Coordinates of C-alpha atoms and ligand atoms in Angstrom, one line a residue:
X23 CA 11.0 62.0 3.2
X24 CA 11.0 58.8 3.4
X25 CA 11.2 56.0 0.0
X26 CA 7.6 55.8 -0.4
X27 CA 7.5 59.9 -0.1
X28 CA 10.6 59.8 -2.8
X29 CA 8.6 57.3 -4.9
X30 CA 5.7 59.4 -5.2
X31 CA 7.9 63.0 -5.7
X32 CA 9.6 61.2 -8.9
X33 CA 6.1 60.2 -10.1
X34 CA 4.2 63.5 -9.5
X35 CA 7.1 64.8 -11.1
X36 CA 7.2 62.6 -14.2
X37 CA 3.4 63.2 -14.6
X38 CA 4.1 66.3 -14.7
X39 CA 7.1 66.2 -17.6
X40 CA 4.3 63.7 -19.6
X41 CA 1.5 66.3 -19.0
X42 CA 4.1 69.6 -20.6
X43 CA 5.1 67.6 -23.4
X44 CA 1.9 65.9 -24.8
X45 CA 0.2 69.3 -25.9
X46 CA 3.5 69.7 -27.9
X47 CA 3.6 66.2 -29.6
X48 CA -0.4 66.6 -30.3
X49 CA 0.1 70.4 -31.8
X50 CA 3.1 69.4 -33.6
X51 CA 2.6 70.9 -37.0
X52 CA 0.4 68.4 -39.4
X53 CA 3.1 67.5 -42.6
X54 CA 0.2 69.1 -45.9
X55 CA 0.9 66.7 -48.7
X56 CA -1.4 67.8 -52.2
X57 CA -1.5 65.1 -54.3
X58 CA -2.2 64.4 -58.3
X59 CA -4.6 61.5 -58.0
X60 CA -6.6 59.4 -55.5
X61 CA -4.3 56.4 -55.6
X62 CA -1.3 58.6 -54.0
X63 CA -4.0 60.1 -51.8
X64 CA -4.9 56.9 -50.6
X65 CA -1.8 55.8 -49.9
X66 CA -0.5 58.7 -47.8
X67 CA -3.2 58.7 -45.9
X68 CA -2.8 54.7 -44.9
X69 CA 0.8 55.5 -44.0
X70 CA 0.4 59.1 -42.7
X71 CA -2.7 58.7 -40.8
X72 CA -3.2 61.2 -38.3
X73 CA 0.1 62.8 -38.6
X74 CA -0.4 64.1 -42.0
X75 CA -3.4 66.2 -43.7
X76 CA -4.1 64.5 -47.3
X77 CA -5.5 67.6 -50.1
X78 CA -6.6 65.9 -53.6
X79 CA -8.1 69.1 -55.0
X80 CA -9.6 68.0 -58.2
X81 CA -13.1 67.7 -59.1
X82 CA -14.9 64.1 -58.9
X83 CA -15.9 64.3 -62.2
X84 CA -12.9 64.8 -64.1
X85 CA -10.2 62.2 -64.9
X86 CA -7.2 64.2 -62.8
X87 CA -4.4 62.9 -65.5
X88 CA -5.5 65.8 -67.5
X89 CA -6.8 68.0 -65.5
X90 CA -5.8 71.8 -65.2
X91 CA -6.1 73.3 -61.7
X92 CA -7.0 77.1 -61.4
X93 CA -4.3 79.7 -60.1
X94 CA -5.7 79.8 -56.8
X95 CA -5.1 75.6 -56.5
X96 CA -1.9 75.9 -57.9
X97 CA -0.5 78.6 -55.4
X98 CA -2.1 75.8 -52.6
X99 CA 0.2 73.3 -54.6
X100 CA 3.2 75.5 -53.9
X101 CA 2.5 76.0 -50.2
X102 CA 2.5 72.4 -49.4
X103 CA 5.0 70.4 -47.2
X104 CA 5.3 67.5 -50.3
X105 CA 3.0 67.5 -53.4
X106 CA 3.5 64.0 -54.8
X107 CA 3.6 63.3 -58.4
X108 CA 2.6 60.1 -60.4
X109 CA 5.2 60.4 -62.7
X110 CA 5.2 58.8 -66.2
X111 CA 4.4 62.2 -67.4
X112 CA 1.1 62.1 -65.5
X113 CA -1.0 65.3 -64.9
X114 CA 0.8 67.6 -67.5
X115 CA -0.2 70.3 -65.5
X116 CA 3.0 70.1 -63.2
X117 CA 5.6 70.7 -66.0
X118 CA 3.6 74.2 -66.7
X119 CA 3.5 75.4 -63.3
X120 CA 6.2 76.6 -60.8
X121 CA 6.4 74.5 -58.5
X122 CA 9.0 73.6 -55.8
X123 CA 11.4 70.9 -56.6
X124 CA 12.9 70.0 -53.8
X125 CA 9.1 69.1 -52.2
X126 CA 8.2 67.7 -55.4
X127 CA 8.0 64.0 -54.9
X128 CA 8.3 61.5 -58.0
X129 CA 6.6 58.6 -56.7
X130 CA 7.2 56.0 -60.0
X131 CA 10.9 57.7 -60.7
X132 CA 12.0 54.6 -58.8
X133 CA 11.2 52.4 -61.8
X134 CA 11.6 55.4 -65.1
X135 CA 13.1 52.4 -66.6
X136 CA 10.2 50.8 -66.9
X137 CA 7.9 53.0 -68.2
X138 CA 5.6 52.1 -71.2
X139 CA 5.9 53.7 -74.6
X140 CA 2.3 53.5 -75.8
X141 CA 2.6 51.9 -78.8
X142 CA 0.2 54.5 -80.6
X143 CA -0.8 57.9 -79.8
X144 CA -4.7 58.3 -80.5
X145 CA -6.4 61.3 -80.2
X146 CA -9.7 61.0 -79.0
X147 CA -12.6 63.1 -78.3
X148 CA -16.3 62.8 -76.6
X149 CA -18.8 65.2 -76.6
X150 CA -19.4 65.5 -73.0
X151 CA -15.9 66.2 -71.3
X152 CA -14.0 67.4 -74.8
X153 CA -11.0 66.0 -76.3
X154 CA -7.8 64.8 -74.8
X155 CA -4.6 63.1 -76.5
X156 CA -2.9 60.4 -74.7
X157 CA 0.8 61.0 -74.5
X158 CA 3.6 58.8 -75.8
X159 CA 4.0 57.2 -72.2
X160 CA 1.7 55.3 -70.4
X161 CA 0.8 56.6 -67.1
X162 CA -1.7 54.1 -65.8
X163 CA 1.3 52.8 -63.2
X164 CA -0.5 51.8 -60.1
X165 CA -2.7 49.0 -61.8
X166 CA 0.8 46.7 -62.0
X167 CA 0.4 46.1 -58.0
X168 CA 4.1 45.9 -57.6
X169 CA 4.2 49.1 -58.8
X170 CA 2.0 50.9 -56.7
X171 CA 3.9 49.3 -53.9
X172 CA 6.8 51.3 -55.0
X173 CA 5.2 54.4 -55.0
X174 CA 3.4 54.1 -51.8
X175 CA 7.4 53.3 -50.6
X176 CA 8.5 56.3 -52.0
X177 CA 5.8 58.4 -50.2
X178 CA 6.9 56.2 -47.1
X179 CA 10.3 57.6 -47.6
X180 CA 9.6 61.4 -48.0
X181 CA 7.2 61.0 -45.0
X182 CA 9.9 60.0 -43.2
X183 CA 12.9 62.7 -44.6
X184 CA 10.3 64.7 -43.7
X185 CA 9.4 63.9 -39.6
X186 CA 12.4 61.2 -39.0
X187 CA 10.2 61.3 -35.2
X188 CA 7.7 59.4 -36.6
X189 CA 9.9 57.1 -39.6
X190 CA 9.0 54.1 -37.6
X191 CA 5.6 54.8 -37.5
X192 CA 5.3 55.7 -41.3
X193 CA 7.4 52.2 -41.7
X194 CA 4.7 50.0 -40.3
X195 CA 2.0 51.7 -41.7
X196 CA 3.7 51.2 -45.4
X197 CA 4.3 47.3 -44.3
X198 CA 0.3 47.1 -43.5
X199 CA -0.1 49.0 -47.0
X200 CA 2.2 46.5 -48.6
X201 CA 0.7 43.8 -47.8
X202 CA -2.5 44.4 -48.8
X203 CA -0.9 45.6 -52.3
X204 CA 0.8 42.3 -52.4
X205 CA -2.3 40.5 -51.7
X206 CA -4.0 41.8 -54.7
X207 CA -0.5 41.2 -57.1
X208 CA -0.8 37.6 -56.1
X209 CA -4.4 37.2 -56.2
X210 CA -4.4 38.5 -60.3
X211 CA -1.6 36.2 -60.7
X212 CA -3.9 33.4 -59.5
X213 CA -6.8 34.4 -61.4
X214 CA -5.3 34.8 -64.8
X215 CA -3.0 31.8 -64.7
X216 CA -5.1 29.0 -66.4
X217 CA -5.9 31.2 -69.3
X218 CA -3.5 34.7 -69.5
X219 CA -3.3 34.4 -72.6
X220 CA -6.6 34.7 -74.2
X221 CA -7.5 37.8 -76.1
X222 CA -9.2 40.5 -74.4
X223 CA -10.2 44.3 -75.4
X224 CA -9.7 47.3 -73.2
X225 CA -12.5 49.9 -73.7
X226 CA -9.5 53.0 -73.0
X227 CA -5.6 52.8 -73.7
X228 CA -5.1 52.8 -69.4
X229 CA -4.4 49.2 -69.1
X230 CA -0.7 49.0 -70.5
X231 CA 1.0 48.3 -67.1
X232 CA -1.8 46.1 -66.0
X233 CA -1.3 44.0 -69.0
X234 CA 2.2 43.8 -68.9
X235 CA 2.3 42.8 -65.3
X236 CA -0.5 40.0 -65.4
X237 CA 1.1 38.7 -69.0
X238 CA -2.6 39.6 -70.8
X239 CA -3.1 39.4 -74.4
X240 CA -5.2 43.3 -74.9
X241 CA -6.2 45.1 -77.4
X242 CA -7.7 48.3 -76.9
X243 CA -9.9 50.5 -78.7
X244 CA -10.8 54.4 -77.2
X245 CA -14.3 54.2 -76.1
X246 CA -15.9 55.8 -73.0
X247 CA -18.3 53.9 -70.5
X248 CA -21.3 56.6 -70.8
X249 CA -21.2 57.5 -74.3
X250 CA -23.3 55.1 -76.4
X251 CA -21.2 52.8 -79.0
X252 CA -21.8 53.6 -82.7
X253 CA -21.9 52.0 -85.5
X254 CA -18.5 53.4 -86.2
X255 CA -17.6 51.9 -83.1
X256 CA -18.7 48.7 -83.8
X257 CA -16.9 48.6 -87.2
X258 CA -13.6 48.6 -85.8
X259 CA -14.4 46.3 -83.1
X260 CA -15.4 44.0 -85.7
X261 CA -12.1 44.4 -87.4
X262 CA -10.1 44.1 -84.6
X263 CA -12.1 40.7 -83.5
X264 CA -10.9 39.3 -86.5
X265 CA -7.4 38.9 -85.8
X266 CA -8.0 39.3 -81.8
X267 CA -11.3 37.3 -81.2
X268 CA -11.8 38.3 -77.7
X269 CA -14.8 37.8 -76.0
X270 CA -14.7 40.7 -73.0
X271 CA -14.6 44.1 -73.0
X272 CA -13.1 45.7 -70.1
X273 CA -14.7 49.3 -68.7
X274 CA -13.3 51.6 -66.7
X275 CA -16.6 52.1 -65.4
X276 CA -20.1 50.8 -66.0
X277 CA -20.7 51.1 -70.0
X278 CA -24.3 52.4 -71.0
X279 CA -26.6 49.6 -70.8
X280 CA -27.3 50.0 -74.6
X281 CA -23.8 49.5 -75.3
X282 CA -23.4 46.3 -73.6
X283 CA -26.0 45.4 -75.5
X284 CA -24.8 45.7 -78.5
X285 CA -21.2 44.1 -77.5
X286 CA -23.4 40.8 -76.3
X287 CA -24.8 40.9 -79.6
X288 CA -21.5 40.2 -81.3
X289 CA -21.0 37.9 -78.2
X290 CA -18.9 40.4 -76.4
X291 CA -19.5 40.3 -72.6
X292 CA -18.5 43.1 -70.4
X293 CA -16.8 44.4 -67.4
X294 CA -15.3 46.7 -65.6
X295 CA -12.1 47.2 -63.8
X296 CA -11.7 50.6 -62.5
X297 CA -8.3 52.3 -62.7
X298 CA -9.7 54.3 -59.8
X299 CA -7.8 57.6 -60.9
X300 CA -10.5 59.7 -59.0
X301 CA -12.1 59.7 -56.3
X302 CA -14.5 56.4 -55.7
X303 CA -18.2 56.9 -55.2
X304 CA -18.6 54.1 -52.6
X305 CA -15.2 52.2 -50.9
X306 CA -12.0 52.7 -50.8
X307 CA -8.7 51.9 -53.3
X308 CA -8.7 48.8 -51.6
X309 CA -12.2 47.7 -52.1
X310 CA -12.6 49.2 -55.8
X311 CA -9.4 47.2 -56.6
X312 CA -10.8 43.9 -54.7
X313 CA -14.2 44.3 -56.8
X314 CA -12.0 44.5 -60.2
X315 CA -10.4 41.3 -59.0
X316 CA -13.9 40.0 -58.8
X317 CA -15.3 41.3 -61.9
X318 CA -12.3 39.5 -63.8
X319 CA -12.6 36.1 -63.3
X320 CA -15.8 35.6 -65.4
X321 CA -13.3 36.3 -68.0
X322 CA -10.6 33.8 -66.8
X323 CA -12.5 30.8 -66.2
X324 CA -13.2 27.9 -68.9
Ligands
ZN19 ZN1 -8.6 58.7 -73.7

């Protein structure tokens, strides 16, 4: 044989070696990560991709913090490869079920010190989807962008425990994630800064860790976006404006066109930044989060 023969051998033969070992790498078993809300969903997938499947079983209609799953979803819960967690004592579900620790991932436990004690505990209820209590701690994490940086880390980080093949892979992705995360941290900070201080009202008690992050001045009353505002309503609002003469309400979703309304009347303008616990109907995290960046400077400028 001569070298050219030789050349050719060690090729055909390497082909061959790249040919056996491709099915494997392609078959090799998907990590299942179930998740507690769209935001952790979101970010697994950006720094999973293909490697991992994503399951966020919770209906679209319902807000997933309290949310009960059925047996059935549960016992998929406890067959996953990771189920991450929000943490902050988000989705009470978790604490009542049996799940398995040690694939339990506790995406926010990386900053328990800073968790928010709500400063009141209102219980609230609304005809259409029945009552629900917030708890003492806030659990609305991922609107303080540096925040949901950390948790997409963490989720980098069991990813990674998990298939230590593919840590450099899950690495970049999270620094592509990051960035973008970043980008919207900054961009608040820009849009806020000639006037962070002026009074606004939140519509829901969700925007704790916004607030603190961005330094704004909030107030919030316990409203829903597609109930219509009473006149109960509108007495405490009026009481609150007193004190806090703020002159935006901000939604989690679009309010009913009668309540804006009635908030312009009072000179009240509205609009909405989506905590985007669920499921969007249209976009992305990233694009729902760069349209609340939009629909807040309105309220920021002179
Ligand atoms: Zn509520």
């Amino acid at each position: 044989m001569n070298m050219n023969g030789k050349i050719r051998k060690i090729l055909s033969i390497n082909i061959t070696l790249v040919f056996l070992a491709t099915p494997g790498i392609v078959n090799a078993e998907k990590l299942t990560m179930f998740v507690v809300n769209y935001p952790l969903q979101y970010f697994a997938e950006r720094i999973g991709g293909e490697h991992i499947n994503v399951v966020f079983p919770a209906p679209a209609d319902i807000d997933p913090a309290y949310w009960m799953p059925d047996a059935k979803t549960i016992s998929d819960y406890q067959q996953a490869d990771l189920i991450l967690l929000n943490g902050a004592g988000y989705a009470k579900w978790v604490n009542k079920a049996t799940l398995p620790r040690f694939r339990m991932v506790d995406t926010s436990a990386g900053f328990k010190d800073q968790y928010i004690e709500a400063a009141e505990i209102p219980t609230h209820s609304h005809g259409s989807k029945g009552e629900h209590a917030h708890e003492s701690l806030a659990f609305t994490t991922w609107i303080d962008f540096s925040f949901a940086a950390k948790q997409a880390k963490a989720i980098a980080e069991a990813l990674s425990r998990k298939r230590t093949d593919l840590r450099h892979i899950f690495q970049k992705n999270y620094a592509t994630l990051e960035k973008d995360l970043i980008a919207l941290d900054i961009t608040i900070k820009e849009v806020v800064s000639n006037n962070h201080a002026r009074p606004l009202m939140v519509s829901h008690p969700v925007y704790d860790y916004f607030a603190r992050r961005y330094g704004l001045n909030i107030r919030s009353v316990h409203w829903e976006p597609d109930d219509i505002l009473t006149n109960e309503q509108m007495m405490e609002l009026n009481s609150i404006l007193k004190e806090h003469p703020a002159k935006w309400m901000i939604w989690e979703g679009n309010p009913m066109k009668q309540s804006a309304e009635r908030l312009k009347v009072i000179s009240v303008d509205s609009l909405v930044f989506n905590p985007c616990g669920n499921t969007p109907d249209q976009g992305d995290f990233l694009s729902v989060m760069r349209q609340n960046v939009e629909n807040l400077k309105p309220a920021f400028q002179h």
